[in-house]
Coordinates of C-alpha atoms in Angstrom, one line a residue:
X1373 CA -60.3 -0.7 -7.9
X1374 CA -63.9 -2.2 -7.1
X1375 CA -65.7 -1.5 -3.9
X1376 CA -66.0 -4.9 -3.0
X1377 CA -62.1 -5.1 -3.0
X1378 CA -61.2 -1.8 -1.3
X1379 CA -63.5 -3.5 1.3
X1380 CA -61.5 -6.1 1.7
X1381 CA -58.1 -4.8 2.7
X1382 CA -60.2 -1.7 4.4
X1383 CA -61.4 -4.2 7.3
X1384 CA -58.3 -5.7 8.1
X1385 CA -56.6 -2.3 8.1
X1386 CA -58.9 -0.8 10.3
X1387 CA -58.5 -4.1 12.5
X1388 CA -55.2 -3.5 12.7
X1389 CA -55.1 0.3 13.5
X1390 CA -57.7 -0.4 16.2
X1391 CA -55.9 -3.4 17.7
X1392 CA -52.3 -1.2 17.8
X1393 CA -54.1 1.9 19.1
X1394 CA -55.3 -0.1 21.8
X1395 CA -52.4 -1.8 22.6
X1396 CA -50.0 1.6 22.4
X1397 CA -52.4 3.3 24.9
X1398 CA -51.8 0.0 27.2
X1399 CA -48.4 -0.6 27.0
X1400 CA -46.7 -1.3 29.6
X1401 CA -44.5 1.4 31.5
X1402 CA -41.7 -0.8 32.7
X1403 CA -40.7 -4.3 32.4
X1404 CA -43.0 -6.1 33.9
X1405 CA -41.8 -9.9 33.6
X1406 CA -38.5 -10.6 33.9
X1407 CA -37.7 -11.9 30.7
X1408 CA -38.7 -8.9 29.5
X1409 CA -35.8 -6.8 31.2
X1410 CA -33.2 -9.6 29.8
X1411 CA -34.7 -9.3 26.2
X1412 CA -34.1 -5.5 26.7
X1413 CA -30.8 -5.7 28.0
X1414 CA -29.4 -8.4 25.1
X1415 CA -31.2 -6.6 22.2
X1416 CA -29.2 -3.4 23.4
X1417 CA -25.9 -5.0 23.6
X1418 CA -26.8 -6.5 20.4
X1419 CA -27.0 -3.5 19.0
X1420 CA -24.2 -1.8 20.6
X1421 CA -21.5 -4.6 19.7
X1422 CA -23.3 -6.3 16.5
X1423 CA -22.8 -9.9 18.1
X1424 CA -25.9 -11.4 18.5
X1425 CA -26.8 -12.3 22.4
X1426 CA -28.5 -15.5 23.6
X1427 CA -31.6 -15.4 26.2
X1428 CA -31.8 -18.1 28.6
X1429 CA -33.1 -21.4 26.7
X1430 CA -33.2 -22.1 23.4
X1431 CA -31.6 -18.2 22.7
X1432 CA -34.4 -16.8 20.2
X1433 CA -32.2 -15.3 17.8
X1434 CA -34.8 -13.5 15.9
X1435 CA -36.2 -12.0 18.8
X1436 CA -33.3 -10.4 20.2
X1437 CA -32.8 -9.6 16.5
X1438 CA -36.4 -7.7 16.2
X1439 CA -35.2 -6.2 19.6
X1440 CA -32.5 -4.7 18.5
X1441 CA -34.1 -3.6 15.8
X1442 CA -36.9 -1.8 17.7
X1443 CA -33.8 -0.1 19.5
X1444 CA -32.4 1.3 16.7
X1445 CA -35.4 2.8 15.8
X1446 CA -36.2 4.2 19.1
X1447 CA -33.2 6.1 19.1
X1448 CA -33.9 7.5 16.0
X1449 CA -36.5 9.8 18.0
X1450 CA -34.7 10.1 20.8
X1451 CA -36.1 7.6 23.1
X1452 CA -33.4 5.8 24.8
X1453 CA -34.8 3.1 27.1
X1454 CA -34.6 -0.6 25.8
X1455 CA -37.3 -1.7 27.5
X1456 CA -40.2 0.8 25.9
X1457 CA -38.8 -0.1 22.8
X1458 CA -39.1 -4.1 22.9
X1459 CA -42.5 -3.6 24.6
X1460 CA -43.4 -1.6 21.0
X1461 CA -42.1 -5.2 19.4
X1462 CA -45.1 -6.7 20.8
X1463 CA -47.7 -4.0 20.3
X1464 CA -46.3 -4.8 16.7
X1465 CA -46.3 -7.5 15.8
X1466 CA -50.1 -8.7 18.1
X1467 CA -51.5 -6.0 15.9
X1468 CA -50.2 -7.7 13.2
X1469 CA -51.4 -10.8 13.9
X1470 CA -55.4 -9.1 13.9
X1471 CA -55.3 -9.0 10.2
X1472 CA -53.7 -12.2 9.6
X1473 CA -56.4 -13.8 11.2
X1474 CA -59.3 -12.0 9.3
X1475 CA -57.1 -13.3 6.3
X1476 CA -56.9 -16.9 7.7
X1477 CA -60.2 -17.2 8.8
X1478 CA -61.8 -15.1 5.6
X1479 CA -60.3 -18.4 3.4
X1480 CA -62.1 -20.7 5.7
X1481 CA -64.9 -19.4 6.5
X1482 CA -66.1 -16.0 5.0
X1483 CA -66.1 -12.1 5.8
X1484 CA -68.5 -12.0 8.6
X1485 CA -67.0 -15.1 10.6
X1486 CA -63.1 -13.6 9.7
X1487 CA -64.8 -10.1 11.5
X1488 CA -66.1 -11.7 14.5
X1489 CA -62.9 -13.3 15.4
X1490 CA -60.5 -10.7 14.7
X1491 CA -61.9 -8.5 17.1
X1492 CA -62.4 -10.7 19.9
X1493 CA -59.2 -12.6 19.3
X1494 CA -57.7 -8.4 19.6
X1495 CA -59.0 -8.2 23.0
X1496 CA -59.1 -12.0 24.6
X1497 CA -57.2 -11.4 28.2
X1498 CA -54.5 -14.0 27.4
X1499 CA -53.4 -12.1 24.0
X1500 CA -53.5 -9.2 25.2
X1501 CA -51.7 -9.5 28.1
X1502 CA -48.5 -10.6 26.3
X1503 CA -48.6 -7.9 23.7
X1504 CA -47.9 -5.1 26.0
X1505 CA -44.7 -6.3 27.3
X1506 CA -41.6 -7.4 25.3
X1507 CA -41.6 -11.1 25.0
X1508 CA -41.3 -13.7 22.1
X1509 CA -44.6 -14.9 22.1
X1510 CA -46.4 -11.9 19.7
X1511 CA -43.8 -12.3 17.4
X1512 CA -43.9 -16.1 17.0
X1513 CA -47.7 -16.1 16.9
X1514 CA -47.2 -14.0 14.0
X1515 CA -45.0 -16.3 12.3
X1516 CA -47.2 -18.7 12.6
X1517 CA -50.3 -17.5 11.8
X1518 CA -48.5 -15.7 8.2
X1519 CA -47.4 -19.4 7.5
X1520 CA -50.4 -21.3 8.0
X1521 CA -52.4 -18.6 5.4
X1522 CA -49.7 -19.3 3.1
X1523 CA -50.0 -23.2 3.5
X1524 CA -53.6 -22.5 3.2
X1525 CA -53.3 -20.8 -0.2
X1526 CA -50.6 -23.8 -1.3
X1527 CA -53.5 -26.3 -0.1
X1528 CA -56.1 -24.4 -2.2
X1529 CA -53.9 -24.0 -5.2
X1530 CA -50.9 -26.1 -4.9
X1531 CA -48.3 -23.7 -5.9
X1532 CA -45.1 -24.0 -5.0
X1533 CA -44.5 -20.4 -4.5
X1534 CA -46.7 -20.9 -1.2
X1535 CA -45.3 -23.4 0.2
X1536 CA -41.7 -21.9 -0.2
X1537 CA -43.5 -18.9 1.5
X1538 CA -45.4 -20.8 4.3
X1539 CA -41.9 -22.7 5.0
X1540 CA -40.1 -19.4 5.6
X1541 CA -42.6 -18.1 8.2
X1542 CA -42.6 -21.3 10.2
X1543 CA -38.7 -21.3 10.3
X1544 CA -38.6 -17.7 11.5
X1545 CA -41.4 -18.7 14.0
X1546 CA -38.7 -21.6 15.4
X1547 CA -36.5 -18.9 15.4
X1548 CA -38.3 -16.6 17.7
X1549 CA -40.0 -19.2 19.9
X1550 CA -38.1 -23.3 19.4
X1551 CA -40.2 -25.0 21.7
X1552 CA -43.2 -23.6 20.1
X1553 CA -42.8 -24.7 16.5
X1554 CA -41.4 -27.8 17.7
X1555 CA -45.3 -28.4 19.3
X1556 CA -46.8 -27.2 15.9
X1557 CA -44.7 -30.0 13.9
X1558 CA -47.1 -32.7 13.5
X1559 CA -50.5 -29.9 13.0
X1560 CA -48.5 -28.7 10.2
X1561 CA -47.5 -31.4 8.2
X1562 CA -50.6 -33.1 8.5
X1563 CA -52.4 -29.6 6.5
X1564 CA -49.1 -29.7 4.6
X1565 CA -50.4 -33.5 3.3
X1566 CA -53.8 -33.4 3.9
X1567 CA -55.0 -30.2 3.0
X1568 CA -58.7 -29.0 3.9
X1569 CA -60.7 -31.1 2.1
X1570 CA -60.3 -34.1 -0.9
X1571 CA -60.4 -31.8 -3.6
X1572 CA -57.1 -29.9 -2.5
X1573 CA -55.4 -32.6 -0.9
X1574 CA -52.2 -34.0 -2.4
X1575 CA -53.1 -36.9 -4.9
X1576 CA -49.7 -39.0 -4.8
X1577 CA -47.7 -40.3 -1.7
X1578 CA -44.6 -39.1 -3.4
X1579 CA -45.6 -35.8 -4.2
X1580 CA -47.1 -35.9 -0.5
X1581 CA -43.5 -36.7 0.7
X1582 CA -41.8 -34.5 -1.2
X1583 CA -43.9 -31.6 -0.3
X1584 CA -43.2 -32.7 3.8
X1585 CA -40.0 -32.9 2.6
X1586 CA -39.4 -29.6 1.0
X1587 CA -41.6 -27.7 3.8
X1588 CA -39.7 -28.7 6.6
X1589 CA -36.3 -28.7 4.8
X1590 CA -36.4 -25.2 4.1
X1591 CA -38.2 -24.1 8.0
X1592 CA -35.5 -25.9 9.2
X1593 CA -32.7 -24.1 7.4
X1594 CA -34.0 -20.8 8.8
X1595 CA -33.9 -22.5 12.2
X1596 CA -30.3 -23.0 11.8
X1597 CA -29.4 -20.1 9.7
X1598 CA -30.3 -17.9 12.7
X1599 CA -28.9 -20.0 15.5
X1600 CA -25.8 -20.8 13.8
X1601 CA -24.6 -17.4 15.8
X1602 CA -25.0 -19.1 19.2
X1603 CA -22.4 -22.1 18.2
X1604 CA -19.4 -19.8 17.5
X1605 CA -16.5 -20.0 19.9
X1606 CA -17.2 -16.9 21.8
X1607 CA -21.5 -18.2 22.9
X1608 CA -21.1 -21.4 22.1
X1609 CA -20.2 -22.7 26.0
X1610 CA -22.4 -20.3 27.9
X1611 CA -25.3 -21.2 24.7
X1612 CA -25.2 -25.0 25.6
X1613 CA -25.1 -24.8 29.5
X1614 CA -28.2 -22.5 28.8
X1615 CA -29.7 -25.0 26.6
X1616 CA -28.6 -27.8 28.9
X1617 CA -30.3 -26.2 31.8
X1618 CA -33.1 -25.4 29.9
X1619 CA -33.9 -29.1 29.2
X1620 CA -33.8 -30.1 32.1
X1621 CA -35.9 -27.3 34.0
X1622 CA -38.7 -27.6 31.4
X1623 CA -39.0 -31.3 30.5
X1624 CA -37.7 -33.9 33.8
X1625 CA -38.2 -32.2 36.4
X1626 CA -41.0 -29.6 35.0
X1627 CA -43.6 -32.1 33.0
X1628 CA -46.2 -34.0 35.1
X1629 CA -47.6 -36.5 33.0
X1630 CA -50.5 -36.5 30.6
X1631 CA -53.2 -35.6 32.8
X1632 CA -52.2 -33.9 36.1
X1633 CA -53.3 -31.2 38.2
X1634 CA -51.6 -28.3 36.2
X1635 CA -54.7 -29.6 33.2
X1636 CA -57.6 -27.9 35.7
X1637 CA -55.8 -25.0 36.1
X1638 CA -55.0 -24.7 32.3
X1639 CA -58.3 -25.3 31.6
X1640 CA -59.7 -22.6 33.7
X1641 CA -57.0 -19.8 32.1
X1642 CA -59.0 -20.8 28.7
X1643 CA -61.9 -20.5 30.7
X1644 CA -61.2 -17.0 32.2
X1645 CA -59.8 -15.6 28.6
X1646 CA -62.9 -16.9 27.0
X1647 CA -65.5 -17.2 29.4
X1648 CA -67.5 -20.1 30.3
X1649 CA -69.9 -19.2 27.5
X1650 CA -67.5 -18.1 24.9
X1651 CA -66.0 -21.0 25.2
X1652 CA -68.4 -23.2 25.3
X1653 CA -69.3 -22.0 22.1
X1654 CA -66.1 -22.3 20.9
X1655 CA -66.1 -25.9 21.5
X1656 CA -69.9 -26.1 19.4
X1657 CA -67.8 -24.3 16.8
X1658 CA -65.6 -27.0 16.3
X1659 CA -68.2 -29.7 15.8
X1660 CA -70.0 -27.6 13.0
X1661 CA -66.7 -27.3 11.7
X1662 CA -66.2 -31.1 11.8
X1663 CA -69.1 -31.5 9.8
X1664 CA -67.6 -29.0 7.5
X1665 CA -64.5 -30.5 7.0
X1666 CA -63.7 -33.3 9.0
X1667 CA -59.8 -32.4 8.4
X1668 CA -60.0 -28.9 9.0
X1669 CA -61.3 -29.7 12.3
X1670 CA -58.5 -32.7 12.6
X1671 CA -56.0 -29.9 12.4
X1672 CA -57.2 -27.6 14.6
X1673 CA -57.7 -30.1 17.2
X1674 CA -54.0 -31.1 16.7
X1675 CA -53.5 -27.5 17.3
X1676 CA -55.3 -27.5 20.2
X1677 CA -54.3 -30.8 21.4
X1678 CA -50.3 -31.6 21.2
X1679 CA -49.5 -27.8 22.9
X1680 CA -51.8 -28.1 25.3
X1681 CA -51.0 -31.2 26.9
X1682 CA -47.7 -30.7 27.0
X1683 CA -47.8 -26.7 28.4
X1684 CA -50.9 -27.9 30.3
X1685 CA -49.1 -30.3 32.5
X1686 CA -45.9 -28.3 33.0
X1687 CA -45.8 -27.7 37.2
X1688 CA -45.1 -23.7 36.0
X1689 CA -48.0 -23.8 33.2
X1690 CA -48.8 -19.9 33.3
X1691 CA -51.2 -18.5 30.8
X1692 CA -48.8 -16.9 28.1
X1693 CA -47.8 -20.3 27.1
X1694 CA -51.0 -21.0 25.8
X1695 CA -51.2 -17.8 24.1
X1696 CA -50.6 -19.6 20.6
X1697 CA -53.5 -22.4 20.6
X1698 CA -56.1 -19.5 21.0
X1699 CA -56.6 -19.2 17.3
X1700 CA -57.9 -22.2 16.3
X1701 CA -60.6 -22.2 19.2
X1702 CA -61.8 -18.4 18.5
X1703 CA -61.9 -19.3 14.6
X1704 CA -64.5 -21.7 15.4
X1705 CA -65.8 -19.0 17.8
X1706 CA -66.5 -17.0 15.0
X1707 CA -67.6 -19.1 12.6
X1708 CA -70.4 -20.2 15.1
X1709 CA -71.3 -17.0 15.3
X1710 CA -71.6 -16.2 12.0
X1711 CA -73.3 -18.8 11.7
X1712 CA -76.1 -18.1 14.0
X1713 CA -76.3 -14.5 12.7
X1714 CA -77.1 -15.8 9.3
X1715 CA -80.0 -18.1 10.2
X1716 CA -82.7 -15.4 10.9
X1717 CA -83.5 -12.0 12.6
X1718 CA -83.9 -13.3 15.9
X1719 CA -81.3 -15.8 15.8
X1720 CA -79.3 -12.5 14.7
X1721 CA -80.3 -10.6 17.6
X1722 CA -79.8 -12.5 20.2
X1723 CA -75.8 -14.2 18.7
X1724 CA -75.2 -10.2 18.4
X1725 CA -76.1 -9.6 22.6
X1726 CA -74.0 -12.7 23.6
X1727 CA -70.9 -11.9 21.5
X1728 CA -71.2 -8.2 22.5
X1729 CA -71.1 -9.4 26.2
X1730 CA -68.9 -12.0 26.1
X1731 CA -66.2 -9.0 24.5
X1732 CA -67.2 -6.7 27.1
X1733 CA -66.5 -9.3 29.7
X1734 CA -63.1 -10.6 28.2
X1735 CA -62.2 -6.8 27.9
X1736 CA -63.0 -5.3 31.3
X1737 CA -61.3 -8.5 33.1
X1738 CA -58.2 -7.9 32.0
X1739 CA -58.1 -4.1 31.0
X1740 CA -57.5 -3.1 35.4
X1741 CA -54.3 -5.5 35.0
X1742 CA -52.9 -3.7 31.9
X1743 CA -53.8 -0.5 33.0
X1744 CA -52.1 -0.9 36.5
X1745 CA -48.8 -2.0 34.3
X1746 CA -49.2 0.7 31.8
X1747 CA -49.2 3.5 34.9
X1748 CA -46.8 2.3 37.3
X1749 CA -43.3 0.8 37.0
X1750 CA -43.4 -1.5 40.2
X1751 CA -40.5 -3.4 39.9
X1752 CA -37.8 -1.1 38.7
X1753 CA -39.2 1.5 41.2
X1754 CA -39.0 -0.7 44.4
X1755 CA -35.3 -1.5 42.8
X1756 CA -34.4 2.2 42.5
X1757 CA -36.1 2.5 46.4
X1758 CA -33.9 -0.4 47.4
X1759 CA -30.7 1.2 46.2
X1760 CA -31.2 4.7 47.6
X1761 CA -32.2 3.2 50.7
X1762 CA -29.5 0.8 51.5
X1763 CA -26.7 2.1 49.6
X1764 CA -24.1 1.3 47.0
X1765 CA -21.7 -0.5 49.6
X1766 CA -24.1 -3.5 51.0
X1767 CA -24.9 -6.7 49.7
X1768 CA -28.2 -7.7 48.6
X1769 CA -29.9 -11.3 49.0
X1770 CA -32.7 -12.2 46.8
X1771 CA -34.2 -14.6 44.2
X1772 CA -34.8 -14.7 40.6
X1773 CA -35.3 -10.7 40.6
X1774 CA -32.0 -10.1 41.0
X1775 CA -31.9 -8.6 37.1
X1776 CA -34.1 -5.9 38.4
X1777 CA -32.0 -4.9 41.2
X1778 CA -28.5 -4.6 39.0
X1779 CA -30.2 -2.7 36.3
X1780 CA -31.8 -0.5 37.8
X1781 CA -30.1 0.0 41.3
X1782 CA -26.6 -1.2 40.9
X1783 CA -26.5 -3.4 43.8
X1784 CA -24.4 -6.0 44.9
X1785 CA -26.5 -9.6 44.9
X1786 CA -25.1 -12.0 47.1
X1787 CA -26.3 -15.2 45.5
X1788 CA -28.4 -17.7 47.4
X1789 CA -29.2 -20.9 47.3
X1790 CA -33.1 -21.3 45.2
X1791 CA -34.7 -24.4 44.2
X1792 CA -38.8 -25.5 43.3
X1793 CA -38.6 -29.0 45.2
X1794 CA -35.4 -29.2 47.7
X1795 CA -32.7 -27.1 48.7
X1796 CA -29.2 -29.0 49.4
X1797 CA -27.8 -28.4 52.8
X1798 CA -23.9 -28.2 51.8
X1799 CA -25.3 -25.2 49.6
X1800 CA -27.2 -23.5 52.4
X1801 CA -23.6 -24.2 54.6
X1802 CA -22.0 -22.4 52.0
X1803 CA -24.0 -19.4 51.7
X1804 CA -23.9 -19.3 55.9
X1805 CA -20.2 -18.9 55.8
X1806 CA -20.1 -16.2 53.2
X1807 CA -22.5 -14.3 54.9
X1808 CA -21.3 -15.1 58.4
X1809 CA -17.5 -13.2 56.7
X1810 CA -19.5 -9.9 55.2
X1811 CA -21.0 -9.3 58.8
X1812 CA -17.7 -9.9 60.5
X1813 CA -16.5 -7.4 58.3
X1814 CA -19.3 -4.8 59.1
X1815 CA -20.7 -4.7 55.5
X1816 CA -24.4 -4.0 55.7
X1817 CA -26.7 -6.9 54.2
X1818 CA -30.4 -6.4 53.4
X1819 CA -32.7 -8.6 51.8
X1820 CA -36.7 -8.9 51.2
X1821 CA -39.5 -10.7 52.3
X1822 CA -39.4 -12.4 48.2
X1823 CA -35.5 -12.7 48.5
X1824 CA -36.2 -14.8 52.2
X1825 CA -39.5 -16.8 50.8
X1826 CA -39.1 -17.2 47.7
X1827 CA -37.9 -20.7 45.9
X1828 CA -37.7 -21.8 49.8
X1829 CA -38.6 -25.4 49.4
X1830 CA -39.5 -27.0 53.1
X1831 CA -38.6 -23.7 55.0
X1832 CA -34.8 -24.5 55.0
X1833 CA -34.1 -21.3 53.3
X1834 CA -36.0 -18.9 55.9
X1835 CA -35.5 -21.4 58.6
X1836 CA -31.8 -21.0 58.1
X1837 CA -31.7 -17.2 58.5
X1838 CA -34.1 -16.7 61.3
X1839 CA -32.5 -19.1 63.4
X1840 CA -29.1 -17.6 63.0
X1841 CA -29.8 -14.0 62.4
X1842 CA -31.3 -11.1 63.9
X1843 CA -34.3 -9.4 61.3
X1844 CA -34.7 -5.6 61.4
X1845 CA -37.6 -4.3 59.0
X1846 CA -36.3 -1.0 57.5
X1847 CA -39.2 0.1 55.5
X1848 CA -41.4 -1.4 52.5
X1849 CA -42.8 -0.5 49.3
X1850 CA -45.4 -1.6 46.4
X1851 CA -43.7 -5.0 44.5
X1852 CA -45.5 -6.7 41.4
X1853 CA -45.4 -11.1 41.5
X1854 CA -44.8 -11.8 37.8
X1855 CA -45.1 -15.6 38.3
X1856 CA -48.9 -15.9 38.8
X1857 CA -48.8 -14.7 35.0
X1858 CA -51.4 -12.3 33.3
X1859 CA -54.4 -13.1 34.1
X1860 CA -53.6 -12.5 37.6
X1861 CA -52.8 -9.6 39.4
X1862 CA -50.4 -9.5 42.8
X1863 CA -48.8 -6.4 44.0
X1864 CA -48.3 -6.4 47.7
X1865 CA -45.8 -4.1 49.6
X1866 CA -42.5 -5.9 50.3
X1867 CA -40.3 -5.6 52.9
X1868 CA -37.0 -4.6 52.7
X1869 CA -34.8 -6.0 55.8
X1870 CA -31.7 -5.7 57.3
X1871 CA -29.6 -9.1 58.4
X1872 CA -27.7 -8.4 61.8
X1873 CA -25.4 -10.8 63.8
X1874 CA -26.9 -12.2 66.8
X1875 CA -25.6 -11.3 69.9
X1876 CA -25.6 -13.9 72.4
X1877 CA -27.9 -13.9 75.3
X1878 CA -26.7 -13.2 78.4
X1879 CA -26.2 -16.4 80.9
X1880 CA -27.9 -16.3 83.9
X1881 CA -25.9 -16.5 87.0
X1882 CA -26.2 -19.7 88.9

């Protein structure tokens, strides 16, 4: 084998055994999302019963599947937890993604550009932060980025073998992540018909057609093949009131229009996992890229584009969802600097010191956040302090951690009313009487400063107990905020506290 060619799958490899090594030493100790505890839970009884499970939404069949999967082998050396093992998924498959980059980007735009973005894309705050937690982001960015290198090599060569290929991949990436691929629709047809540049692009409107057709026709049998589980008649009810809900939490009542508030704060998540700079010179990336090839930058700005103003305007819009439109803007990251490295020796010198810093910034910006999560279990441990401290026999009011408190403490959740924009009062009446009848009965009921605060729309939650109940503070612990996503850091001790009957004041005599 030449030198030249054991150079070319040495790079990538070391890519990749850098990129896992890095993320392995960071991985996180616990579960710290909560979709992460229910992707470890479901993959298990997966596994256990051999029934595929559904997670909330759209299910992600091949994410509980890879779950499972990463169970089974974790048993296999005696390591029994469900949640270290689907937090291995992601350090997988993100260091997987490193080298399918350097492949993607290699095609377009040479060796040294391919380098430059592997690297940075290893260790940019946003990407990193999911792949050291089980979620299905790492594994549908994976998907994707394997299929678009094989539409890139049916675009270059138009074999059919490639686009059967690419078409596989894409389906197994709406399989891990629906919403996702649904976003990625219209970016990948358009390469699908288009190609990179005239010379590759398809020559005939039927052949263009029947390449759409055959592309999509096959993604979407994969789509179905693996969510045809969900629609048997033991899922299929609790699967379509999941969907159902989904829907309508994520598009009517989540969505705010084209250009709202949520945009800003998108923008500045790009800007913290980037840096001003960086991406600045991302954005001068895509207009040398545009000169280029006008289409290649046409498809990344589709890329860019169609996700982003639709995650970008969500009222929830967290970082991770934006974890997938990183690519295209750190390929032209890297081809810019390649670019400048290649003018002259100064020109070299000086691209080298701003991409060195701009990865030293990204890096030490998000590397206290991982670290934090890789050392400490905050979540399960304030559960396990909750248990222990109230007891098996009480009840326990909170919000939407209540997975945390069954798994790992075994309590008792007495449901409460939650909502983002209102809370309805026969629901509040409701949840009065039920806990008026526990403390009639003498059962002990605790909650938390979260489990009172939380999803509390106009006070009326809090309001509600405070007026009508006395508050004890029992003690208080170290809790982790998952919501402000991974960029952002909150841990803060909550309070654990005891709900007591009021006794009525004394009248005064006349």
């Amino acid at each position: 084998m030449s030198t030249r060619k054991t150079t070319s799958y040495l790079i990538p490899f070391i890519l990749f055994f850098f990129s896992f090594l890095l993320r392995l030493s960071l991985i996180s100790k616990g579960p710290y999302h909560l979709d992460c505890l229910s992707l470890a839970i479901l993959a298990e009884k997966s596994l256990n019963t051999l029934s595929l499970q559904s997670l909330f939404g759209t299910g992600y069949p091949i994410t509980v599947l890879f779950g499972a999967f990463f169970i089974f082998l974790s048993r296999i050396f005696f390591q029994n937890d469900p949640v270290v093992a689907v937090n291995l998924m992601s350090v997988v498959f993100s260091a997987l993604c490193i080298p399918v980059l350097y492949a993607i980007s290699n095609k377009l735009f040479g060796r040294l550009a391919a380098f430059l973005s592997s690297l940075i894309f290893s260790v940019t705050p946003i990407f990193l932060g999911i792949s050291i937690y089980g979620k299905s982001h790492t594994p549908s960015i994976f998907f994707l980025l394997t299929g678009l290198y094989y539409l890139l090599c049916f675009a270059e060569t138009h074999r059919r073998k490639f686009l059967f290929i690419s078409s596989i991949f894409i389906g197994l990436m709406g399989a891990a992540r629906l919403q996702d691929m649904v976003l990625m629709t219209i970016p990948l047809s358009f390469l699908c018909a288009f190609g990179t540049n005239k010379e590759n692009r398809n020559s005939a409107k039927k052949e263009i057609f029947g390449n759409l057709f055959t592309f999509w026709a096959i993604a979407l049998t994969a789509i179905v093949m693996f969510h045809l589980p969900y629609l048997n008649k033991e899922h299929h009810p609790h699967y379509m009131s999941n969907v159902a809900w989904f829907w309508r939490q994520g598009i009517p009542g989540n969505f705010r229009g084209v250009f709202s508030r949520s945009l800003a704060v998108s923008f500045i998540f790009l800007f913290k996992t980037f840096t001003e700079i960086g991406f600045a010179i991302s954005i001068i990336g895509l207009i040398f890229i545009g000169k280029k090839s006008p289409r290649i930058l046409f498809f990344f700005l589709l890329w860019i584009g169609i996700p982003l103003f639709f995650y970008g305007n969500l009222h929830t819009t967290v970082p991770r969802f934006l974890a997938f439109i990183l690519p295209p803007l750190i390929l032209a990251q890297g081809y810019m600097f390649a670019k400048l490295m290649n003018i002259n020796s100064p020109f070299r010198l000086i691209s080298t010191a701003i991409y060195c810093t701009i990865l030293y910034l990204i890096f030490t910006s998000i590397f206290p956040l991982l670290y934090t999560r890789h050392a400490y279990a905050l979540l399960p441990d304030y559960a396990k302090w909750t248990s222990q401290t109230i007891g098996k026999n009480a009840y326990f009011i909170t919000s939407d951690d209540r997975l945390f408190y069954n798994y790992y403490g075994g309590l008792n959740i007495l449901v409460r009313p939650m909502g983002f924009h209102s809370l309805e009062d026969e629901a509040l009446n409701d949840f009065k009487q039920e806990l008026d009848v526990l403390l009639e009965d003498n059962i002990p009921v605790y909650t938390t400063s979260v489990g009172l605060y939380a999803y509390n729309p106009e006070k009326k939650f809090s309001s509600l107990i405070e007026n009508n109940y006395h508050l004890e503070v029992v003690g208080k612990k170290l809790y982790e905020d998952w919501h402000r996503g991974d960029l952002k850091q909150k841990i803060f001790h909550n309070r654990l506290i005891r709900l007591r009957k009021k006794t009525p004041e004394p009248k005064n005599p006349l």
